Coordinates of C-alpha atoms and ligand atoms in Angstrom, one line a residue:
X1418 CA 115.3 73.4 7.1
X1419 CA 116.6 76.3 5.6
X1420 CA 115.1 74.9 1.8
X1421 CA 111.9 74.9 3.6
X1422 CA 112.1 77.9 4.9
X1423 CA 113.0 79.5 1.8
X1424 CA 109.9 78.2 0.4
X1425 CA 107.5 79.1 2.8
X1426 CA 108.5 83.3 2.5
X1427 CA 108.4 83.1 -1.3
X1428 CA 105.1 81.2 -0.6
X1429 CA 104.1 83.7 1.9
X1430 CA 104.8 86.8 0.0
X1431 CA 103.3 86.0 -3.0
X1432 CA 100.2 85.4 -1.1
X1433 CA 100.2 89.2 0.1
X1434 CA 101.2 90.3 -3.4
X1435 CA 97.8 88.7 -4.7
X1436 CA 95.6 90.3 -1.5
X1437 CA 97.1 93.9 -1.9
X1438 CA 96.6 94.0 -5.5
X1439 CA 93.3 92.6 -5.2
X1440 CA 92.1 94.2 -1.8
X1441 CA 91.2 91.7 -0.1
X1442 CA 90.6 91.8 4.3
X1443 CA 91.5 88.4 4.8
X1444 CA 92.6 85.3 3.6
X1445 CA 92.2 82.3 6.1
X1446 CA 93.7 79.1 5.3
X1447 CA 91.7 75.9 7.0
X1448 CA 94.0 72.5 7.7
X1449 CA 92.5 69.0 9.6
X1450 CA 95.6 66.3 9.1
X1451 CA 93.3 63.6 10.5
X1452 CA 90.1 64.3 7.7
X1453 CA 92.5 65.6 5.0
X1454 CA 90.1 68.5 4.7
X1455 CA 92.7 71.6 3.1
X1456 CA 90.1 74.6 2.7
X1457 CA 91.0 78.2 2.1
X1458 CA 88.6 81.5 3.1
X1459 CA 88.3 84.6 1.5
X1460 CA 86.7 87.9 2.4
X1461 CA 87.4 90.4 0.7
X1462 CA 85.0 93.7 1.4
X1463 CA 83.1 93.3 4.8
X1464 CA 82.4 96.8 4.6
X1465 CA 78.6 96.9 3.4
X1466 CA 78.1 93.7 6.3
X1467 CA 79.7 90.3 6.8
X1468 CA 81.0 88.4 3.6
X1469 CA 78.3 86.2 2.3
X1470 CA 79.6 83.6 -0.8
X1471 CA 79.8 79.5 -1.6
X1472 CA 82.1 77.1 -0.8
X1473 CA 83.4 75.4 -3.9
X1474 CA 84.5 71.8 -3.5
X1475 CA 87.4 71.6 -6.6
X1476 CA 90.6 68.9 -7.1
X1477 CA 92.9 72.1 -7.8
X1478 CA 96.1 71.1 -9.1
X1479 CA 98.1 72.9 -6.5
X1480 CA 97.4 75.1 -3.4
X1481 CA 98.6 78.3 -5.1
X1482 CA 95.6 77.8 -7.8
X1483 CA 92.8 77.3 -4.6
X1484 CA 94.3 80.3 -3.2
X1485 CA 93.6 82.2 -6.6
X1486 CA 90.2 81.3 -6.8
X1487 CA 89.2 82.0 -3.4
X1488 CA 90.7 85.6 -4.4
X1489 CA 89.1 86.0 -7.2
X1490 CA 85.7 84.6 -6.3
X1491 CA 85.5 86.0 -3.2
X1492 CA 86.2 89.9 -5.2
X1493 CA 83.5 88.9 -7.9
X1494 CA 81.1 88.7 -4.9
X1495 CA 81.8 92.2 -3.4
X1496 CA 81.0 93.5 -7.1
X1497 CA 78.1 91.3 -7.0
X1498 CA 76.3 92.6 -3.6
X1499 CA 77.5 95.8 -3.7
X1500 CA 75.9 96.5 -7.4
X1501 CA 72.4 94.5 -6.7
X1502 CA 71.9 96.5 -3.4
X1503 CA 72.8 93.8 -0.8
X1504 CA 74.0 95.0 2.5
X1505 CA 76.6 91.9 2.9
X1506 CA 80.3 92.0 1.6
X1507 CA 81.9 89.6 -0.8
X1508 CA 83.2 86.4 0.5
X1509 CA 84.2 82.8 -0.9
X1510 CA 85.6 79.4 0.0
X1511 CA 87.3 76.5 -1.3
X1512 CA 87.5 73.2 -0.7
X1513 CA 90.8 71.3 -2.0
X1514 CA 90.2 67.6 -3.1
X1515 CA 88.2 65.0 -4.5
X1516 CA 84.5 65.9 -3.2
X1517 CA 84.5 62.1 -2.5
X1518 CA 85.9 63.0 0.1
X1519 CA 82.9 64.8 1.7
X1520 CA 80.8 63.1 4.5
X1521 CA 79.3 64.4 7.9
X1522 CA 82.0 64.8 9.9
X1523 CA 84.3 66.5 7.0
X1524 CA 81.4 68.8 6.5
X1525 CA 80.9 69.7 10.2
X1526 CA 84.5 69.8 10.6
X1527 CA 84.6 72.7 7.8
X1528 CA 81.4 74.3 9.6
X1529 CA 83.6 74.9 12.8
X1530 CA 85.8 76.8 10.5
X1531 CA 83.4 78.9 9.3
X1532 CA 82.1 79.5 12.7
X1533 CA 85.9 80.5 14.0
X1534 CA 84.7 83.3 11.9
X1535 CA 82.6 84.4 14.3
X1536 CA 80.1 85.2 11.3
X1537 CA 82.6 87.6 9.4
X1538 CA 82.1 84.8 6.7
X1539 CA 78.4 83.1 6.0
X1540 CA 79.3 80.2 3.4
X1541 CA 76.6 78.5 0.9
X1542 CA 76.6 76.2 -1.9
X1543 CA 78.1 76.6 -4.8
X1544 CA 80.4 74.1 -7.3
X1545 CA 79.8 70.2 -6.0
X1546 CA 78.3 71.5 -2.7
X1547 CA 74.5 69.9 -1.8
X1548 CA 72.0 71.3 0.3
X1549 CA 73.2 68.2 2.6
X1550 CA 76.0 69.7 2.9
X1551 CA 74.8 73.1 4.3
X1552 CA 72.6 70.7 6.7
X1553 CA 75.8 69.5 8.1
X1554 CA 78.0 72.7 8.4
X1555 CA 74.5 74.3 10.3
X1556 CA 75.1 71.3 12.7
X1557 CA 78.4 73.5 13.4
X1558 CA 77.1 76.7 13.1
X1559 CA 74.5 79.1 12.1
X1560 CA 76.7 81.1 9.6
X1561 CA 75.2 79.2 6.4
X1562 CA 72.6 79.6 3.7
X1563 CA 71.2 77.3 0.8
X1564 CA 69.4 75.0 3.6
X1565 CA 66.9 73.0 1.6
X1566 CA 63.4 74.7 2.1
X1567 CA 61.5 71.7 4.5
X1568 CA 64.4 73.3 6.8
X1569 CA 63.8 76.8 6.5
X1570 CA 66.1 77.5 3.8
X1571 CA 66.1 78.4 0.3
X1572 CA 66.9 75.5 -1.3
X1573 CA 68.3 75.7 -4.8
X1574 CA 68.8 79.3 -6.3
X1575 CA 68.9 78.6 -10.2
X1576 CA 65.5 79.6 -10.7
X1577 CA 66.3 82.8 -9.0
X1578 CA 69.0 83.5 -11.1
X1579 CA 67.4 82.4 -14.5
X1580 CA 64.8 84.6 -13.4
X1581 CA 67.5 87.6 -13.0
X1582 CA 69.3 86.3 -16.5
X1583 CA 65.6 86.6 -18.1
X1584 CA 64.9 89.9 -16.5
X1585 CA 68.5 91.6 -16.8
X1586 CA 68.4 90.1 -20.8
X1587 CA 65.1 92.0 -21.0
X1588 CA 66.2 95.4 -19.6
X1589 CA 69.2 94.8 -22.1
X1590 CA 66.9 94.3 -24.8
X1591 CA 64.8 97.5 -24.1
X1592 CA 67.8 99.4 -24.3
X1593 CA 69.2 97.9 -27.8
X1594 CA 65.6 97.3 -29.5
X1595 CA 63.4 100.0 -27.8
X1596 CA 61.2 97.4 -26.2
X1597 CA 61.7 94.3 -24.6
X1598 CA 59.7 91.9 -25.7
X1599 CA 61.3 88.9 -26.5
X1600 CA 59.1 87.2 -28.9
X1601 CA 60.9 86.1 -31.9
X1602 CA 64.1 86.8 -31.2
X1603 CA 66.6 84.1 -32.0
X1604 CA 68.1 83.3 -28.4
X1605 CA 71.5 80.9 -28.6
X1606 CA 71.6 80.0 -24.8
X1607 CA 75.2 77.5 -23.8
X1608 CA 74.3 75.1 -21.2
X1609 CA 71.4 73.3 -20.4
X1610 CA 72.2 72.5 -16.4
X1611 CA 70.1 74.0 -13.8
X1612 CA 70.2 78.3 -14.9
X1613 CA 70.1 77.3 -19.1
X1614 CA 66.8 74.9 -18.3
X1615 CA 65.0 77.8 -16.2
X1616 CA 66.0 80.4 -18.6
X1617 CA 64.7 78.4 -21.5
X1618 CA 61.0 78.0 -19.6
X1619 CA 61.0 81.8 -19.6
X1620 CA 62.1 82.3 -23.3
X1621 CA 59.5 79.6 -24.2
X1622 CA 56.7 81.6 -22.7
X1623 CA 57.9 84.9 -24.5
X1624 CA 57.8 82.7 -27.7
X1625 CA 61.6 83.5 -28.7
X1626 CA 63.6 81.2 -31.2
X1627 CA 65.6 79.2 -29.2
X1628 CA 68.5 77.1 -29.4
X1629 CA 70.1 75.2 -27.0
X1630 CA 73.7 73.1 -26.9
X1631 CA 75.4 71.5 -24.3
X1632 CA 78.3 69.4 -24.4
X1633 CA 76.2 66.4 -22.6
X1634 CA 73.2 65.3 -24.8
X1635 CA 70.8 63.8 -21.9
X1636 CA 71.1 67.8 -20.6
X1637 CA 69.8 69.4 -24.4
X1638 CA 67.3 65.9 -24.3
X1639 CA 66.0 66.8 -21.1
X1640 CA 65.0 70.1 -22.3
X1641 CA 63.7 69.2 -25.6
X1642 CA 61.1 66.6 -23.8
X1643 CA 59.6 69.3 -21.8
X1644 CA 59.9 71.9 -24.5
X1645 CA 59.6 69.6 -27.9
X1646 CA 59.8 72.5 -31.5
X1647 CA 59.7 75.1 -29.4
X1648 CA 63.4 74.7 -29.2
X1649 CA 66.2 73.8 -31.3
X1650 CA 69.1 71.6 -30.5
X1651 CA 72.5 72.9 -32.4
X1652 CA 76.5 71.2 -31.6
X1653 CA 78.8 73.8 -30.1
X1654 CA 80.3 74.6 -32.9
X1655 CA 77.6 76.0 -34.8
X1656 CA 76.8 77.9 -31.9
X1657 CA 79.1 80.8 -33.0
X1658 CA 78.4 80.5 -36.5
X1659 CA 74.8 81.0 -35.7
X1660 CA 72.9 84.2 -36.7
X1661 CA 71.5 84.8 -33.5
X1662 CA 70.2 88.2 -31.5
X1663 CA 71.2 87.6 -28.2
X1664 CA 73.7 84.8 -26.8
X1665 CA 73.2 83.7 -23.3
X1666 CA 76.2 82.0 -21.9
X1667 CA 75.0 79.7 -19.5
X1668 CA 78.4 77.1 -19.1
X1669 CA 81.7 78.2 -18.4
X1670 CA 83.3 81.5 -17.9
X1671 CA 85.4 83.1 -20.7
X1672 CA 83.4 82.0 -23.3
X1673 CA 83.6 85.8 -24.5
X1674 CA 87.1 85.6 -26.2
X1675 CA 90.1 86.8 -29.0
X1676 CA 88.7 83.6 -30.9
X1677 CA 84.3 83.6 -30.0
X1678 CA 84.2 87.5 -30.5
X1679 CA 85.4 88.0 -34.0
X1680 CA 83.0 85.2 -34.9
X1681 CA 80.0 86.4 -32.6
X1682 CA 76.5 86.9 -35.1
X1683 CA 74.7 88.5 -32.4
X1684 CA 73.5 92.3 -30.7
X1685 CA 73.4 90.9 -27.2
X1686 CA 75.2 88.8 -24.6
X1687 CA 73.5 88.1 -21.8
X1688 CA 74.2 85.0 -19.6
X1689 CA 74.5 83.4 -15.8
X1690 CA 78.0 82.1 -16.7
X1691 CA 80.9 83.6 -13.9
X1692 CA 83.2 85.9 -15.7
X1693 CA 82.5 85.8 -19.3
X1694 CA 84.5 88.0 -20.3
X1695 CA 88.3 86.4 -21.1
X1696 CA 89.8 89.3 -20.1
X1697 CA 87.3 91.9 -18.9
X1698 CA 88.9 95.5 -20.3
X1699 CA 90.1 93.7 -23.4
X1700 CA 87.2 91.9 -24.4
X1701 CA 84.7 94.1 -23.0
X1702 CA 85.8 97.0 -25.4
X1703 CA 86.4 94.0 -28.1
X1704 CA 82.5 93.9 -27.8
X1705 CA 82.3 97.3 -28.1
X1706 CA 83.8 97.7 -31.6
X1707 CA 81.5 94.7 -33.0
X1708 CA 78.2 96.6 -31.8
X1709 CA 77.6 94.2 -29.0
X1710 CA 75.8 95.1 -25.8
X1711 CA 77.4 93.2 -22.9
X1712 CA 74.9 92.6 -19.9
X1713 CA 77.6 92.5 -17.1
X1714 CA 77.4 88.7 -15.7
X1715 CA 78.3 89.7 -12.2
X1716 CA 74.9 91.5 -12.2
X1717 CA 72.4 89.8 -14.2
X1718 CA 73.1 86.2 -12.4
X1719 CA 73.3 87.9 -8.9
X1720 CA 69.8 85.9 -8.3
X1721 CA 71.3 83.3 -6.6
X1722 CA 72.8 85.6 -3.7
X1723 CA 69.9 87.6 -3.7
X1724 CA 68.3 84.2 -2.8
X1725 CA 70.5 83.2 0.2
X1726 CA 70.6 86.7 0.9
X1727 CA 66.9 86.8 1.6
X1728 CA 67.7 83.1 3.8
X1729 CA 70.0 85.3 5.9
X1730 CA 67.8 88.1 6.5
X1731 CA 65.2 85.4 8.5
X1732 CA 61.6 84.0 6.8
X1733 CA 62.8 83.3 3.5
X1734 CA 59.9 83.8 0.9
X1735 CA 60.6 82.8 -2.6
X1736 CA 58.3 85.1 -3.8
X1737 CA 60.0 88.2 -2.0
X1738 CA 63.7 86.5 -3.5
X1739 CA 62.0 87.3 -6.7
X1740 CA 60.4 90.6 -6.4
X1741 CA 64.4 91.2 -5.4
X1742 CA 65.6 90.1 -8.5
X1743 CA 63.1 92.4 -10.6
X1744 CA 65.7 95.2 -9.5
X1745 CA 68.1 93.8 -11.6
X1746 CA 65.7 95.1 -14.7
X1747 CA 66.3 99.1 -13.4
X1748 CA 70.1 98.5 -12.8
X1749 CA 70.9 97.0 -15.7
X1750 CA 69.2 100.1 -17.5
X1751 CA 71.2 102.1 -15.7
X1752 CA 74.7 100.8 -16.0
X1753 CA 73.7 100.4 -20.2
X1754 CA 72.7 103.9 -20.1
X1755 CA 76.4 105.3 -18.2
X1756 CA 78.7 103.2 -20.3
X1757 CA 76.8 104.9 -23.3
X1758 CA 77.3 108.7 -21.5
X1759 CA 80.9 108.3 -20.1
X1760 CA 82.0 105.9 -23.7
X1761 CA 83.2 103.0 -21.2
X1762 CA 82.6 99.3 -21.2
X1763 CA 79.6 98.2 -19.4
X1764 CA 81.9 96.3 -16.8
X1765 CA 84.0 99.1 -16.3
X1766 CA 80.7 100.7 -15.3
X1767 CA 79.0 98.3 -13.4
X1768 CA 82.3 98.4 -11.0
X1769 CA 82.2 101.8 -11.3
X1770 CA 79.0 102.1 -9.4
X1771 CA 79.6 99.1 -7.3
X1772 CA 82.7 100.7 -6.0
X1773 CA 80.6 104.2 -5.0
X1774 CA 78.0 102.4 -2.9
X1775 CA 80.8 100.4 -1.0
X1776 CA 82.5 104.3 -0.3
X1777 CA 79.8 106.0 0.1
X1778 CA 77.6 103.4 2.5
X1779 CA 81.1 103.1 4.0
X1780 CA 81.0 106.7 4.8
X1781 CA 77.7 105.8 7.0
X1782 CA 80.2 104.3 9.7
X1783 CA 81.8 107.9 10.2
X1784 CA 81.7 109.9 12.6
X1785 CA 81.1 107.5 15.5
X1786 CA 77.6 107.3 17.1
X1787 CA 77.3 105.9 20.4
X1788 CA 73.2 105.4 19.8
Ligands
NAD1899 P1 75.3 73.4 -14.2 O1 76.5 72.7 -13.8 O2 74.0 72.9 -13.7 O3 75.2 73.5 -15.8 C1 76.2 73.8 -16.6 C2 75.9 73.1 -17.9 O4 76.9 73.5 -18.9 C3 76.1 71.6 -17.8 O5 74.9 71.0 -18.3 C4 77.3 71.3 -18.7 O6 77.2 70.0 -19.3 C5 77.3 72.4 -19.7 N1 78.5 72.7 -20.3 C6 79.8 72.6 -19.8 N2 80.7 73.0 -20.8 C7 79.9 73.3 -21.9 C8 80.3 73.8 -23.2 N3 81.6 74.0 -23.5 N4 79.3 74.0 -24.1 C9 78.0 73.8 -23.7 N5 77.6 73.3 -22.5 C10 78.6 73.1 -21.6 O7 75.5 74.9 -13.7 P2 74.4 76.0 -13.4 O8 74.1 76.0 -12.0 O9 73.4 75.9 -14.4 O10 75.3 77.3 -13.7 C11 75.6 77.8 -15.0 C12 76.6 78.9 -15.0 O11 76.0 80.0 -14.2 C13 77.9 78.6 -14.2 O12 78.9 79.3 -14.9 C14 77.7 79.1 -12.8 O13 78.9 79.5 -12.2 C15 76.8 80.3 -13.1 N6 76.0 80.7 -12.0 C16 75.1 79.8 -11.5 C17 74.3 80.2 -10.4 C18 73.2 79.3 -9.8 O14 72.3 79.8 -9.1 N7 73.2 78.0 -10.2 C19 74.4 81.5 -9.9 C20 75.3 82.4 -10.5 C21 76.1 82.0 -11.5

């Protein structure tokens, strides 16, 4: 008794080490014996509205690694909102286990955890979540996005967020180049799953050199049947061996690294991969000293939540998800332009202003009005 005990403070306090340092409002852990269904909630900023962010369905190897990524995802998606002018606050879930394990009732099940919330949390899709899935938790309650659009919904974002990758790769362009025409430019773009294949469709219209790589060949195949010599397939190695002008990560995170950098033959990055950056001060500056313009990812791929964003407001449009997105172009400008004034990484200013709009829109709520 006492062993357990032991355990469950050390458990318990490094918990609230992790939520002070990161900020975070609440972290709700979610527990059915009978389904095995382990989830764990976070919301982290509800201060611009209520915490809006996927559930991710992962087999993490222990509770304390779930626990970190609902942290850590749920923060990236205050950042996110709060910099693409969302009124919704950063929030995030995760699933623990096989998602074999998923069915109707273990979705539905989860849904009445969300809706404990009492809407302080909205969930959505996100790693090895369907839009079944969402039809099942919005059996349980109406705190959920990514419905497939015959129901209303939005259906799948990735073509909202390549469009925000093409159009935040642009803006970055226009800044390095002077103009942001893409044609010719030798593109290297990671990862040919749903974002890389949109992206390509746009770079293939602005006539860019492309190439493509993916670590599974039927994804690169795929692409090259729609697209035949417009693009070219290279192995992963080569990638970073490449001369290339912009690289568009478009996999995995920390792709941006002490062992890609020194190698990187290119003026740009500019993905939809989560947290590129390896470690975001050190490699950010990293890119800094090798005359590379980092588009911030957190910004550029924030298509997707500007997609179930628009699902939340009520009579989601695609067409008004995109005109969103354009936005993205004038932000990115911006945040370029004040990491040149102020010498700072472009991270360290996209947070920057993210931060101010949560203070200062947080400012609206004071004084009290009764109207
Ligand atoms: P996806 O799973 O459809 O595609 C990822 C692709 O990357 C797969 O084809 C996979 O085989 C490939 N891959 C994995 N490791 C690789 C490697 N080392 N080298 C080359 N290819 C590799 O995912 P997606 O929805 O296209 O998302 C891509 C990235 O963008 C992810 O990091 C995701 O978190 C991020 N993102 C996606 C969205 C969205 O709307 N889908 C929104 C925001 C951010």
């Amino acid at each position: 008794m006492s062993e357990l005990k032991e355990k469950i403070e050390t458990e318990s306090f490094s918990v609230f080490d992790q939520i002070e340092k990161m900020g975070h409002e609440q972290l709700v852990y979610c527990h059915d014996e009978k389904l095995g269904l382990k989830s764990i909630i976070g919301i982290h900023n509800t201060t611009l509205g209520p915490a809006l962010g996927g559930t991710r369905m992962w087999d993490y190897a222990t509770t304390e690694e779930a626990a970190i990524d609902a942290l850590r995802l749920s923060r990236g998606m205050t950042f996110k909102a709060a910099i693409t002018g969302l009124n919704i606050g950063g929030g995030k879930a995760v699933i623990i286990g096989n998602p074999k394990l998923k069915n109707e009732v273990f979705m539905r099940r989860f849904g009445k955890f969300v809706d404990s919330l009492g809407g302080r949390y909205i969930t959505a899709e996100d790693v090895n979540m369907k839009t079944l899935d969402m039809e099942y938790i919005s059996m349980e309650t109406k705190h959920v996005t990514g419905l497939p659009q015959i129901k209303g919904g939005s259906g799948d974002p990735s073509p909202v967020t390549a469009y925000g990758v093409y159009i935040g790769m642009k803006a970055t362009a226009k800044k390095v180049w002077g103009k942001d025409d893409l044609t010719g430019k030798r593109i290297g773009v990671q990862g040919m799953g749903q974002v890389g294949g949109y992206l390509v469709d746009h770079l293939v219209k602005e006539n860019s050199k492309i190439y493509i790589t993916d670590i599974d060949e039927s994804k690169t195949q795929r692409v090259v049947d729609k697209h035949g010599s417009a693009v070219s397939v290279i192995s992963q190695d080569e990638l970073f061996d490449l001369d290339m002008d912009i690289y568009a990560p478009c996999a995995l995170g920390a792709t941006l690294n002490d062992d890609t950098i020194p190698k990187l033959k290119c003026e740009i990055v500019a993905g939809a991969a989560n947290n590129q950056l390896k470690e975001e001060l050190k490699h950010g500056k990293a890119l800094i000293d090798r005359n590379i313009v980092y588009a911030p990812d957190f910004l550029i791929n924030a298509g997707g939540l500007i997609n179930v964003y628009m699902e939340h407001l009520g009579g989601y449009k695609q067409e008004l998800a995109y005109l969103e997105a354009e936005k993205i172009y004038q932000t990115t400008i911006d945040i370029l332009d004040r990491a040149e004034k102020e010498s700072k990484t472009t991270q360290e200013s996209a947070m920057e202003i993210a931060i101010e709009r949560i203070e200062k829109v947080g400012m609206l709520k004071l004084p009290f009005s009764a109207s």
